Coordinates of C-alpha atoms in Angstrom, one line a residue:
X1 CA -149.1 -18.5 -76.1
X2 CA -152.2 -16.7 -75.2
X3 CA -153.5 -17.2 -78.9
X4 CA -153.3 -20.9 -78.3
X5 CA -155.0 -20.8 -75.1
X6 CA -157.8 -18.7 -76.1
X7 CA -158.4 -20.5 -79.7
X8 CA -157.9 -24.0 -78.0
X9 CA -160.7 -23.0 -75.5
X10 CA -163.0 -22.3 -78.2
X11 CA -162.3 -25.1 -80.4
X12 CA -160.2 -27.9 -79.1
X13 CA -162.6 -30.4 -79.6
X14 CA -163.3 -29.7 -83.0
X15 CA -159.3 -30.0 -83.9
X16 CA -159.4 -33.0 -81.9
X17 CA -161.8 -34.6 -84.2
X18 CA -160.1 -33.7 -86.9
X19 CA -157.6 -36.2 -85.9
X20 CA -155.2 -33.1 -84.4
X21 CA -155.9 -34.3 -81.0
X22 CA -152.2 -34.7 -80.1
X23 CA -151.6 -31.3 -81.4
X24 CA -154.3 -29.6 -79.2
X25 CA -152.9 -31.7 -76.0
X26 CA -149.8 -30.5 -76.6
X27 CA -150.9 -26.8 -76.1
X28 CA -152.8 -27.6 -72.7
X29 CA -151.2 -30.7 -71.4
X30 CA -152.7 -34.0 -71.1
X31 CA -154.0 -35.7 -67.9
X32 CA -151.8 -38.6 -66.9
X33 CA -154.9 -41.0 -67.9
X34 CA -154.4 -40.4 -71.3
X35 CA -150.8 -41.3 -71.8
X36 CA -150.7 -43.9 -68.6
X37 CA -149.5 -43.7 -65.2
X38 CA -145.9 -42.2 -64.5
X39 CA -143.8 -41.8 -61.5
X40 CA -141.7 -39.1 -63.0
X41 CA -142.5 -35.6 -64.7
X42 CA -140.7 -33.6 -67.1
X43 CA -142.7 -30.2 -65.7
X44 CA -144.2 -30.1 -62.3
X45 CA -146.7 -26.7 -61.7
X46 CA -148.0 -26.7 -58.3
X47 CA -149.9 -30.0 -57.7
X48 CA -150.0 -30.6 -61.8
X49 CA -147.7 -32.8 -63.7
X50 CA -146.4 -33.2 -67.2
X51 CA -145.2 -36.5 -68.4
X52 CA -142.7 -37.2 -70.8
X53 CA -145.0 -38.1 -73.3
X54 CA -146.8 -35.0 -73.1
X55 CA -143.8 -33.0 -73.6
X56 CA -142.6 -34.9 -76.4
X57 CA -146.0 -34.3 -78.3
X58 CA -146.0 -30.8 -77.5
X59 CA -142.0 -30.5 -78.7
X60 CA -143.2 -32.3 -82.0
X61 CA -145.8 -30.1 -82.4
X62 CA -143.7 -27.0 -82.4
X63 CA -141.2 -28.6 -84.4
X64 CA -143.5 -29.5 -86.9
X65 CA -145.3 -26.1 -87.0
X66 CA -141.5 -24.2 -87.6
X67 CA -140.6 -26.7 -90.3
X68 CA -143.6 -26.4 -92.3
X69 CA -143.0 -22.6 -92.5
X70 CA -139.1 -23.1 -94.0
X71 CA -140.2 -26.2 -96.4
X72 CA -137.9 -28.2 -94.5
X73 CA -137.6 -30.9 -91.6
X74 CA -135.3 -28.9 -89.2
X75 CA -132.7 -30.7 -87.3
X76 CA -131.9 -30.9 -83.5
X77 CA -129.5 -28.2 -83.8
X78 CA -131.6 -25.6 -85.8
X79 CA -134.6 -26.8 -83.6
X80 CA -132.4 -25.8 -80.5
X81 CA -131.4 -22.6 -82.2
X82 CA -135.1 -21.8 -82.9
X83 CA -135.8 -21.9 -79.3
X84 CA -138.5 -24.8 -80.0
X85 CA -137.9 -26.3 -76.6
X86 CA -138.7 -23.4 -74.6
X87 CA -141.6 -22.9 -76.5
X88 CA -142.9 -26.0 -75.6
X89 CA -142.2 -25.5 -71.9
X90 CA -144.2 -22.4 -72.3
X91 CA -147.3 -23.8 -73.7
X92 CA -147.4 -26.5 -71.3
X93 CA -146.6 -24.6 -68.1
X94 CA -149.5 -22.1 -69.0
X95 CA -152.1 -24.9 -69.5
X96 CA -150.8 -26.4 -66.2
X97 CA -151.2 -23.3 -64.5
X98 CA -154.6 -22.9 -65.6
X99 CA -155.6 -26.4 -64.6
X100 CA -154.0 -25.5 -60.9
X101 CA -156.1 -22.4 -60.6
X102 CA -159.2 -24.0 -61.5
X103 CA -158.8 -26.8 -59.0
X104 CA -157.7 -24.2 -56.4
X105 CA -160.9 -22.1 -57.4
X106 CA -162.9 -25.6 -57.3
X107 CA -164.5 -24.4 -60.8
X108 CA -166.5 -27.3 -62.5
X109 CA -169.0 -28.1 -65.1
X110 CA -172.0 -29.9 -64.8
X111 CA -172.8 -33.3 -66.3
X112 CA -175.6 -31.6 -68.4
X113 CA -173.7 -28.8 -69.6
X114 CA -170.7 -30.9 -70.6
X115 CA -172.9 -33.2 -72.2
X116 CA -174.3 -30.3 -74.5
X117 CA -171.2 -28.9 -75.2
X118 CA -170.1 -32.7 -76.6
X119 CA -173.6 -32.7 -78.5
X120 CA -173.1 -29.5 -80.3
X121 CA -169.7 -30.1 -81.4
X122 CA -170.2 -30.3 -85.4
X123 CA -167.7 -33.0 -85.5
X124 CA -170.1 -35.3 -83.9
X125 CA -173.0 -34.7 -85.9
X126 CA -174.9 -37.0 -88.5
X127 CA -176.4 -36.2 -91.7
X128 CA -179.7 -35.0 -89.9
X129 CA -177.6 -32.5 -87.9
X130 CA -178.1 -34.1 -84.4
X131 CA -175.7 -35.8 -82.3
X132 CA -174.7 -39.1 -83.4
X133 CA -173.3 -41.5 -80.7
X134 CA -171.7 -44.1 -83.0
X135 CA -169.9 -41.0 -84.9
X136 CA -168.9 -40.2 -81.8
X137 CA -167.6 -43.4 -80.6
X138 CA -165.7 -44.1 -83.9
X139 CA -164.1 -40.9 -84.3
X140 CA -162.6 -41.2 -80.9
X141 CA -161.6 -44.9 -81.5
X142 CA -160.1 -43.7 -84.7
X143 CA -157.8 -41.3 -83.0
X144 CA -157.0 -43.6 -80.5
X145 CA -158.5 -42.0 -77.2
X146 CA -160.6 -43.5 -75.0
X147 CA -164.2 -42.0 -74.2
X148 CA -164.0 -41.1 -70.5
X149 CA -160.3 -39.8 -71.6
X150 CA -162.1 -37.2 -74.0
X151 CA -164.6 -36.6 -71.7
X152 CA -162.4 -35.6 -69.0
X153 CA -160.0 -33.5 -71.0
X154 CA -163.1 -31.8 -72.6
X155 CA -164.5 -30.6 -69.1
X156 CA -160.9 -29.5 -68.4
X157 CA -160.7 -27.3 -71.5
X158 CA -164.6 -25.8 -70.7
X159 CA -163.2 -25.2 -67.1
X160 CA -160.3 -23.0 -68.3
X161 CA -162.2 -21.4 -71.1
X162 CA -164.2 -19.6 -68.0
X163 CA -161.1 -18.1 -66.8
X164 CA -159.9 -17.2 -70.3
X165 CA -163.3 -15.6 -71.3
X166 CA -163.8 -13.8 -67.8
X167 CA -160.1 -12.4 -68.2
X168 CA -159.6 -11.6 -71.7
X169 CA -162.6 -12.1 -73.8
X170 CA -164.6 -10.4 -71.0
X171 CA -162.3 -7.5 -70.9
X172 CA -164.0 -4.0 -72.2
X173 CA -161.6 -1.2 -72.8
X174 CA -162.2 1.9 -70.7
X175 CA -163.2 5.0 -72.5
X176 CA -160.4 6.9 -71.3
X177 CA -157.8 4.4 -73.1
X178 CA -160.1 4.6 -75.8
X179 CA -160.0 8.6 -75.7
X180 CA -156.3 8.6 -75.2
X181 CA -155.6 6.1 -78.4
X182 CA -157.4 8.5 -80.5
X183 CA -155.6 11.5 -79.4
X184 CA -152.4 9.8 -80.2
X185 CA -153.9 8.9 -83.5
X186 CA -155.4 12.0 -84.3
X187 CA -152.5 14.3 -83.0
X188 CA -151.1 16.2 -86.5
X189 CA -148.5 18.6 -87.0
X190 CA -147.5 21.5 -89.3
X191 CA -143.8 21.8 -89.8
X192 CA -141.7 24.7 -91.7
X193 CA -138.3 22.8 -92.9
X194 CA -135.8 23.2 -95.2
X195 CA -134.3 20.2 -97.6
X196 CA -130.3 19.8 -97.0
X197 CA -128.3 17.9 -99.9
X198 CA -124.9 17.3 -100.5
X199 CA -124.8 20.8 -102.4
X200 CA -124.7 22.1 -98.6
X201 CA -121.5 20.3 -97.6
X202 CA -118.1 21.1 -99.1
X203 CA -117.1 18.8 -101.6
X204 CA -115.5 15.4 -100.5
X205 CA -112.1 14.4 -101.8
X206 CA -111.3 10.9 -103.1
X207 CA -109.4 9.1 -100.6
X208 CA -105.7 8.4 -100.1
X209 CA -104.9 4.9 -100.3
X210 CA -104.1 4.4 -96.8
X211 CA -107.5 5.9 -95.7
X212 CA -109.3 3.7 -98.5
X213 CA -107.5 0.6 -97.3
X214 CA -108.3 0.9 -93.6
X215 CA -111.8 1.7 -94.3
X216 CA -112.3 -1.4 -96.7
X217 CA -111.3 -3.9 -93.8
X218 CA -114.1 -2.7 -91.8
X219 CA -116.6 -3.1 -94.6
X220 CA -115.2 -5.6 -96.9
X221 CA -118.1 -8.2 -96.3
X222 CA -120.2 -5.6 -98.4
X223 CA -118.2 -6.8 -101.3
X224 CA -117.8 -10.7 -101.1
X225 CA -118.5 -12.2 -104.2
X226 CA -121.2 -14.5 -104.2
X227 CA -121.2 -18.1 -104.9
X228 CA -121.0 -18.7 -108.6
X229 CA -121.9 -21.6 -111.0
X230 CA -120.5 -22.2 -114.4
X231 CA -122.8 -23.9 -116.2
X232 CA -123.9 -24.9 -120.0
X233 CA -127.4 -24.5 -121.4
X234 CA -129.4 -25.4 -124.4
X235 CA -133.2 -23.9 -125.1
X236 CA -135.7 -25.1 -126.7
X237 CA -138.4 -22.7 -127.8
X238 CA -140.5 -22.4 -130.8
X239 CA -138.2 -19.6 -132.2
X240 CA -135.3 -22.3 -132.2
X241 CA -137.0 -24.9 -134.3
X242 CA -139.2 -22.4 -136.6
X243 CA -138.2 -22.8 -140.3
X244 CA -139.9 -20.0 -142.7
X245 CA -138.9 -21.8 -145.6
X246 CA -141.4 -24.5 -144.9
X247 CA -144.3 -21.7 -145.1
X248 CA -145.4 -20.9 -148.9
X249 CA -146.6 -18.0 -150.5
X250 CA -150.3 -19.2 -151.1
X251 CA -150.1 -20.0 -147.1
X252 CA -149.1 -16.4 -146.5
X253 CA -151.8 -15.2 -149.1
X254 CA -154.7 -17.1 -147.1
X255 CA -153.4 -15.9 -143.8
X256 CA -153.4 -12.1 -145.0
X257 CA -156.8 -12.6 -146.7
X258 CA -158.3 -14.0 -143.3
X259 CA -157.1 -11.5 -141.1
X260 CA -157.2 -8.5 -143.4
X261 CA -159.5 -6.5 -141.3
X262 CA -156.7 -6.4 -138.3
X263 CA -154.3 -5.0 -140.5
X264 CA -156.7 -1.9 -141.3
X265 CA -156.3 1.5 -139.5
X266 CA -159.6 3.1 -139.5
X267 CA -160.0 6.6 -139.8
X268 CA -159.5 9.1 -137.3
X269 CA -160.4 12.8 -136.6
X270 CA -159.8 15.4 -134.2
X271 CA -163.2 16.6 -132.5
X272 CA -164.0 19.7 -130.7
X273 CA -167.5 20.1 -129.3
X274 CA -169.2 23.4 -128.3
X275 CA -172.4 22.9 -126.6
X276 CA -175.6 25.2 -126.5
X277 CA -178.4 25.3 -123.7
X278 CA -180.8 24.9 -126.8
X279 CA -181.0 24.9 -130.5
X280 CA -182.2 28.4 -130.9
X281 CA -178.9 29.6 -129.4
X282 CA -177.0 27.2 -131.3
X283 CA -178.3 28.6 -134.5
X284 CA -178.0 31.9 -133.7
X285 CA -174.3 31.2 -132.8
X286 CA -173.6 29.7 -136.3
X287 CA -175.9 32.6 -138.1
X288 CA -173.6 35.0 -136.6
X289 CA -170.4 33.1 -137.2
X290 CA -171.4 33.0 -141.0
X291 CA -172.5 36.9 -141.0
X292 CA -169.3 38.1 -139.2
X293 CA -167.1 35.6 -140.6
X294 CA -166.1 34.5 -137.3
X295 CA -163.9 31.4 -136.8
X296 CA -165.0 28.5 -134.2
X297 CA -162.3 29.8 -132.1
X298 CA -164.0 33.2 -131.7
X299 CA -167.3 31.5 -131.3
X300 CA -165.8 29.5 -128.5
X301 CA -164.3 32.5 -126.9
X302 CA -167.9 34.3 -127.1
X303 CA -169.3 31.9 -125.3
X304 CA -166.5 32.1 -122.4
X305 CA -164.8 29.2 -122.6
X306 CA -161.3 27.9 -123.3
X307 CA -160.0 25.6 -126.1
X308 CA -159.7 22.9 -123.8
X309 CA -163.1 23.2 -122.3
X310 CA -164.6 22.1 -126.2
X311 CA -161.8 19.5 -127.1
X312 CA -163.0 15.9 -127.2
X313 CA -159.8 14.4 -129.0
X314 CA -159.1 12.0 -131.6
X315 CA -161.5 9.3 -132.3
X316 CA -162.6 6.8 -135.0
X317 CA -166.4 6.5 -136.0
X318 CA -166.9 3.5 -133.6
X319 CA -165.4 5.1 -130.5
X320 CA -167.7 8.2 -130.6
X321 CA -170.6 7.0 -128.1
X322 CA -173.4 9.5 -129.4
X323 CA -174.2 8.3 -133.0
X324 CA -175.4 11.8 -133.7
X325 CA -172.1 12.9 -133.0
X326 CA -170.4 10.2 -135.0
X327 CA -172.4 10.7 -137.9
X328 CA -172.0 14.5 -138.3
X329 CA -168.5 14.7 -137.7
X330 CA -167.7 11.9 -140.0
X331 CA -170.0 13.4 -142.8
X332 CA -167.5 16.5 -143.3
X333 CA -165.2 15.7 -146.3
X334 CA -161.4 15.0 -145.6
X335 CA -160.6 18.7 -144.9
X336 CA -162.7 18.7 -142.1
X337 CA -164.5 21.9 -140.9
X338 CA -167.5 22.7 -138.8
X339 CA -170.9 20.9 -138.7
X340 CA -174.2 22.5 -138.7
X341 CA -176.2 22.0 -135.2
X342 CA -176.2 18.5 -134.1
X343 CA -178.9 17.2 -131.9
X344 CA -176.8 15.3 -129.3
X345 CA -177.6 13.0 -126.7
X346 CA -176.9 15.8 -124.1
X347 CA -178.2 18.7 -126.2
X348 CA -177.4 20.9 -129.1
X349 CA -173.6 20.9 -130.4
X350 CA -171.6 22.3 -133.0
X351 CA -168.7 20.1 -133.9
X352 CA -165.4 21.2 -135.5
X353 CA -163.5 18.6 -137.2
X354 CA -159.7 18.8 -138.0
X355 CA -156.7 16.4 -138.5
X356 CA -158.5 13.9 -140.5
X357 CA -156.5 10.8 -140.9
X358 CA -157.8 8.5 -143.4
X359 CA -158.3 4.8 -143.1
X360 CA -155.4 2.9 -144.3
X361 CA -154.5 -1.0 -144.6
X362 CA -151.0 -2.3 -144.7
X363 CA -150.3 -4.3 -147.7
X364 CA -149.9 -7.9 -148.6
X365 CA -146.1 -7.1 -149.3
X366 CA -146.0 -5.5 -145.9
X367 CA -147.2 -7.8 -144.0
X368 CA -146.1 -11.3 -145.6
X369 CA -142.8 -11.6 -143.8
X370 CA -144.1 -10.9 -140.3
X371 CA -147.0 -13.3 -141.2
X372 CA -144.4 -16.3 -142.5
X373 CA -142.8 -15.9 -139.2
X374 CA -145.9 -16.1 -137.0
X375 CA -146.7 -19.1 -139.1
X376 CA -143.8 -20.8 -139.0
X377 CA -143.7 -20.3 -135.1
X378 CA -147.3 -21.8 -134.9
X379 CA -145.9 -24.8 -136.8
X380 CA -142.7 -25.0 -134.6
X381 CA -144.9 -24.9 -131.2
X382 CA -146.1 -28.3 -132.5
X383 CA -142.5 -29.5 -133.0
X384 CA -141.2 -28.5 -129.9
X385 CA -141.9 -32.0 -128.1
X386 CA -140.8 -34.2 -131.1
X387 CA -137.4 -32.3 -130.8
X388 CA -137.4 -32.3 -126.8
X389 CA -137.7 -36.4 -127.2
X390 CA -134.8 -36.5 -130.0
X391 CA -132.8 -34.5 -127.7
X392 CA -133.3 -36.9 -124.6
X393 CA -132.7 -39.6 -126.6
X394 CA -129.4 -38.1 -127.3
X395 CA -128.7 -37.4 -124.1
X396 CA -129.8 -41.1 -122.9
X397 CA -127.2 -42.5 -125.6
X398 CA -124.4 -40.6 -124.1
X399 CA -124.1 -37.4 -125.9
X400 CA -123.0 -34.5 -124.3
X401 CA -124.9 -31.5 -124.2
X402 CA -123.3 -29.6 -126.9
X403 CA -123.1 -32.5 -129.1
X404 CA -127.1 -33.3 -128.9
X405 CA -127.6 -29.3 -129.2
X406 CA -125.1 -29.5 -132.5
X407 CA -127.2 -32.5 -134.0
X408 CA -130.4 -31.0 -133.5
X409 CA -129.3 -27.6 -134.4
X410 CA -129.5 -26.0 -131.4
X411 CA -127.4 -23.2 -129.6
X412 CA -125.4 -24.1 -126.4
X413 CA -124.3 -21.2 -124.2
X414 CA -121.8 -21.2 -121.4
X415 CA -121.9 -18.8 -118.5
X416 CA -121.0 -18.1 -115.1
X417 CA -123.9 -16.9 -112.7
X418 CA -124.7 -16.4 -109.3
X419 CA -128.0 -17.2 -107.9
X420 CA -129.7 -13.9 -109.0
X421 CA -128.6 -14.0 -112.5
X422 CA -125.5 -11.6 -112.4
X423 CA -122.2 -12.0 -113.3
X424 CA -119.0 -11.6 -111.7
X425 CA -119.3 -7.7 -112.0
X426 CA -122.9 -7.8 -110.6
X427 CA -124.3 -7.0 -114.2
X428 CA -127.2 -9.0 -115.1
X429 CA -126.7 -11.6 -117.6
X430 CA -128.6 -10.8 -120.9
X431 CA -131.2 -13.4 -122.5
X432 CA -131.0 -15.7 -119.7
X433 CA -134.2 -18.2 -119.7
X434 CA -136.5 -17.6 -117.1
X435 CA -133.6 -17.3 -114.5
X436 CA -136.5 -17.7 -111.9
X437 CA -137.3 -21.0 -113.1
X438 CA -133.4 -22.2 -114.1
X439 CA -131.3 -20.7 -111.4
X440 CA -132.7 -22.3 -108.5
X441 CA -132.2 -25.7 -110.4
X442 CA -128.6 -25.0 -111.1
X443 CA -127.6 -24.0 -107.6
X444 CA -129.4 -27.2 -106.3
X445 CA -127.1 -29.4 -108.6
X446 CA -123.5 -30.7 -108.0
X447 CA -121.2 -30.8 -111.2
X448 CA -121.4 -33.9 -112.9
X449 CA -124.9 -34.6 -111.9
X450 CA -127.6 -35.8 -114.5
X451 CA -130.5 -33.2 -114.9
X452 CA -133.8 -33.2 -116.1
X453 CA -134.6 -30.4 -118.3
X454 CA -136.5 -27.2 -116.9
X455 CA -140.0 -26.7 -118.5
X456 CA -140.5 -23.0 -119.6
X457 CA -144.0 -23.6 -119.6
X458 CA -145.7 -22.9 -123.1
X459 CA -142.4 -21.4 -124.1
X460 CA -140.2 -25.0 -124.3
X461 CA -137.6 -26.5 -122.1
X462 CA -133.9 -25.8 -121.0
X463 CA -131.3 -28.6 -120.4
X464 CA -128.2 -27.6 -118.3
X465 CA -125.1 -28.8 -117.0
X466 CA -123.0 -27.7 -114.1
X467 CA -119.6 -27.7 -115.0
X468 CA -117.9 -25.5 -112.0
X469 CA -119.2 -24.6 -108.3
X470 CA -117.1 -21.4 -107.4
X471 CA -117.6 -20.5 -103.7
X472 CA -118.1 -17.1 -102.6
X473 CA -114.6 -15.5 -101.8
X474 CA -113.7 -12.2 -100.4
X475 CA -112.9 -9.3 -103.3
X476 CA -109.8 -7.9 -102.6
X477 CA -109.6 -4.0 -102.7
X478 CA -107.9 -4.1 -105.8
X479 CA -110.9 -5.7 -107.5
X480 CA -113.4 -3.4 -106.3
X481 CA -111.6 -0.1 -106.0
X482 CA -113.8 2.0 -108.1
X483 CA -117.0 0.9 -106.2
X484 CA -115.6 1.2 -102.8
X485 CA -114.0 4.5 -103.5
X486 CA -117.5 6.0 -104.4
X487 CA -119.1 4.2 -101.3
X488 CA -116.6 5.8 -99.0
X489 CA -117.3 9.2 -100.9
X490 CA -121.0 8.6 -100.0
X491 CA -120.5 7.6 -96.4
X492 CA -118.3 10.9 -95.9
X493 CA -121.1 12.6 -97.3
X494 CA -123.8 11.4 -95.3
X495 CA -121.5 11.8 -92.1
X496 CA -120.9 15.4 -93.1
X497 CA -124.5 16.0 -93.9
X498 CA -125.9 14.7 -90.4
X499 CA -123.5 16.8 -88.8
X500 CA -124.4 19.9 -90.8
X501 CA -127.9 19.2 -90.0
X502 CA -127.1 19.0 -86.5
X503 CA -125.2 22.3 -86.4
X504 CA -127.8 24.0 -88.0
X505 CA -130.4 22.6 -85.5
X506 CA -128.1 24.0 -82.5
X507 CA -128.7 27.6 -84.0
X508 CA -132.3 27.1 -84.3
X509 CA -131.9 26.0 -80.7
X510 CA -130.4 29.3 -79.8
X511 CA -133.2 31.2 -81.2
X512 CA -132.0 31.9 -85.0
X513 CA -134.9 31.3 -87.5
X514 CA -135.4 28.9 -90.3
X515 CA -135.8 32.0 -92.6
X516 CA -132.2 33.2 -91.9
X517 CA -130.6 29.7 -92.3
X518 CA -132.3 29.0 -95.4
X519 CA -131.4 32.4 -96.8
X520 CA -127.6 31.5 -95.8
X521 CA -127.9 28.5 -97.6
X522 CA -129.9 29.7 -100.9
X523 CA -132.8 27.3 -99.8
X524 CA -136.7 28.0 -99.5
X525 CA -138.4 27.2 -96.2
X526 CA -141.0 24.7 -97.3
X527 CA -144.1 23.7 -95.0
X528 CA -145.6 20.6 -94.4
X529 CA -149.4 20.6 -93.0
X530 CA -151.6 18.0 -91.5
X531 CA -148.6 15.6 -90.5
X532 CA -149.8 12.5 -88.9
X533 CA -147.8 9.9 -87.1
X534 CA -148.8 7.2 -89.8
X535 CA -148.3 9.5 -92.9
X536 CA -145.1 9.1 -95.3
X537 CA -144.2 10.4 -98.7
X538 CA -141.3 11.1 -101.0
X539 CA -139.8 13.4 -98.4
X540 CA -141.1 12.6 -95.1
X541 CA -140.1 8.8 -94.7
X542 CA -141.0 6.8 -91.3
X543 CA -137.7 7.9 -89.5
X544 CA -138.6 11.7 -90.4
X545 CA -142.2 11.7 -89.0
X546 CA -140.8 9.8 -86.0
X547 CA -138.6 12.9 -85.2
X548 CA -141.0 15.2 -85.9
X549 CA -143.2 13.8 -83.1
X550 CA -140.4 13.4 -80.9
X551 CA -141.0 16.6 -78.9
X552 CA -143.7 19.2 -78.1
X553 CA -144.9 22.3 -80.2
X554 CA -142.0 24.7 -81.1
X555 CA -139.4 21.7 -81.2
X556 CA -136.7 21.7 -83.6
X557 CA -135.4 18.4 -85.2
X558 CA -133.3 17.1 -87.8
X559 CA -133.6 13.8 -89.4
X560 CA -132.9 11.6 -92.5
X561 CA -135.2 12.1 -95.8
X562 CA -137.3 9.5 -97.2
X563 CA -134.7 9.1 -100.0
X564 CA -132.0 8.3 -97.4
X565 CA -129.5 10.7 -98.5
X566 CA -131.1 14.0 -98.0
X567 CA -131.8 15.7 -94.4
X568 CA -134.5 17.7 -93.0
X569 CA -134.0 20.6 -90.4
X570 CA -137.7 21.1 -89.0
X571 CA -139.5 23.3 -86.7
X572 CA -142.7 22.2 -85.5
X573 CA -144.8 25.3 -85.9
X574 CA -148.4 24.1 -84.2
X575 CA -149.7 20.6 -82.9
X576 CA -153.3 20.0 -83.3
X577 CA -155.8 17.0 -83.6
X578 CA -157.4 16.2 -86.6
X579 CA -158.3 12.8 -87.8
X580 CA -156.7 11.3 -90.6
X581 CA -158.6 9.9 -93.8
X582 CA -159.9 6.2 -93.3
X583 CA -161.0 7.1 -89.8
X584 CA -163.3 4.1 -89.7
X585 CA -160.8 1.9 -90.3
X586 CA -158.7 3.6 -87.8
X587 CA -161.1 3.1 -85.0
X588 CA -161.2 -0.4 -85.8
X589 CA -157.4 -0.9 -85.0
X590 CA -157.9 1.4 -81.6
X591 CA -160.5 -1.0 -80.4
X592 CA -158.4 -4.2 -81.4
X593 CA -155.3 -2.4 -79.5
X594 CA -157.4 -1.5 -76.4
X595 CA -158.9 -5.0 -76.5
X596 CA -155.3 -6.3 -76.7
X597 CA -155.0 -5.2 -73.2
X598 CA -157.1 -8.1 -72.4
X599 CA -154.7 -10.5 -73.7
X600 CA -152.0 -8.5 -71.7
X601 CA -153.9 -8.8 -68.5
X602 CA -154.3 -12.7 -69.1
X603 CA -150.5 -13.2 -70.0
X604 CA -149.6 -11.4 -66.5
X605 CA -151.8 -13.5 -64.7
X606 CA -150.6 -16.9 -66.1
X607 CA -147.0 -15.7 -65.4
X608 CA -148.0 -14.5 -61.9
X609 CA -149.6 -17.9 -61.4
X610 CA -146.2 -19.9 -62.7
X611 CA -144.4 -18.0 -60.2
X612 CA -146.8 -18.7 -57.5
X613 CA -147.0 -22.3 -58.3
X614 CA -143.2 -22.6 -59.0
X615 CA -142.4 -24.6 -62.5
X616 CA -139.7 -27.1 -62.2
X617 CA -138.2 -28.8 -65.1
X618 CA -136.6 -32.2 -65.1
X619 CA -134.1 -31.6 -68.0
X620 CA -132.6 -35.3 -68.0
X621 CA -136.2 -36.5 -68.6
X622 CA -137.1 -33.6 -71.1
X623 CA -133.9 -34.7 -73.5
X624 CA -134.7 -38.2 -73.6
X625 CA -138.2 -37.3 -74.6
X626 CA -136.7 -35.0 -77.5
X627 CA -134.6 -37.8 -78.7
X628 CA -137.3 -40.5 -79.3

């Protein structure tokens, strides 16, 4: 409601002139002069009255907004369920209350200021950027609004904005509020904890038949079988019409020769690089290596480096960014070896080359069948539309889906699926063509209905016929016994583990140490430092963090782990105040939260005004307005 009030106070005229005048009036309430005199009102706030027409417009605005969100026109029953009528009452009452306050305070607007506001509106400016009187008249006339009515309403909105700006936009959060919010945000905690799992409780035995049956009665809605549909479908894709026998040997050979370079795997070498401060030291190191018959590894060790420090990795010649290094590394023979000193881009280096893998090119015989399939698919992509048209002709002449598929040598498939593409065992159905495209259409179609093919984009088309609609149903225990048994055991484990955690927490509260309890369980005490309220990881989920901040320093707590199964037994060892990462963004959020207090003040003021002035509603007139 307040967002509507504040936004309308700033941009009401622009919205009106974008042919949304009726919508804006629905937020604020329209003066009686715009809808004609009436002796009755849907709503009265103090001396302000809301006519049936005003209420109807407000109601329709809310209905249209919610309908757009859901992508469908809501029925009157759905509108009632969403509380649209109450939203319209709320908005109109807020606007009327502000009007009454403005009247009581004798707030006004000079004619010069009003004229400037209208002239400054971009919607009334001509090509020269100045106010255009003819454009002003034309746009109001197109909207069905008299000029004097618009001017009156523009004046009222400007007066309301004085109240809104003074209360909400004029609010500056006090420093004590900002400091308190930062203190809350920046609080961090160090915790000692142990992670409890099902290994820390007694094994849960499988339930007896009567226990499982009684439990199942309370949770059987978990196991309801969703609505399913049995349908046949035929896909038409390039792979369905590709014929490799139509691709001759000469075509394959020509394609191979054209793309021969793409079948080549260039030579790769493993390269290590030992850098030196200057060429003299590099030459001396190589000389010593030869004199003392040292290996490259010993030379690396003499420089105080590890093998990982000199390993560059596997490279082709083109992948090496330094031409000098590339030339030297690939100048060595197929056995590799150590290069002379190389003046690289970043100074003198010595290279060792190992693991030389020579260039290879896949032969024509290796590639010809793959090439043949590729050429056949390329040709088939051009034939898909022709086959599509022939399939449509066959269907139009009365052929069934299976008959049309048979004549065109396509494959028809019949399956039973739910909306998610799963079978009756909740297993995903393999090879279902683009389920995200196909299944919504299947579940919008009745049995026997004529359907259009579903486009698979560049991949082709899929035709379908719905043969049977299988409504959702309750599954008996016998049908889901295995899963129900596993779920019952999991439920019992969660309950037992939660009880174990609370039992251990009670021992901590009595003075035992976490280390003692961990030792009994064969666990290790872990430490979490610098935990903030907004943190979350694989162990500390939102619930765990909330519990960790639920008490003062020294508090003990037990909470569900982030995985939804384990339990954490925690002890808060210290509390500090250290800013978390992204402090700048956090400061902006704090400012927004603090400034929201201004909106809260406006909200409280409007609520109090309504109580003071009194709000009465004529429900019969409202019902009549909504029915129009």
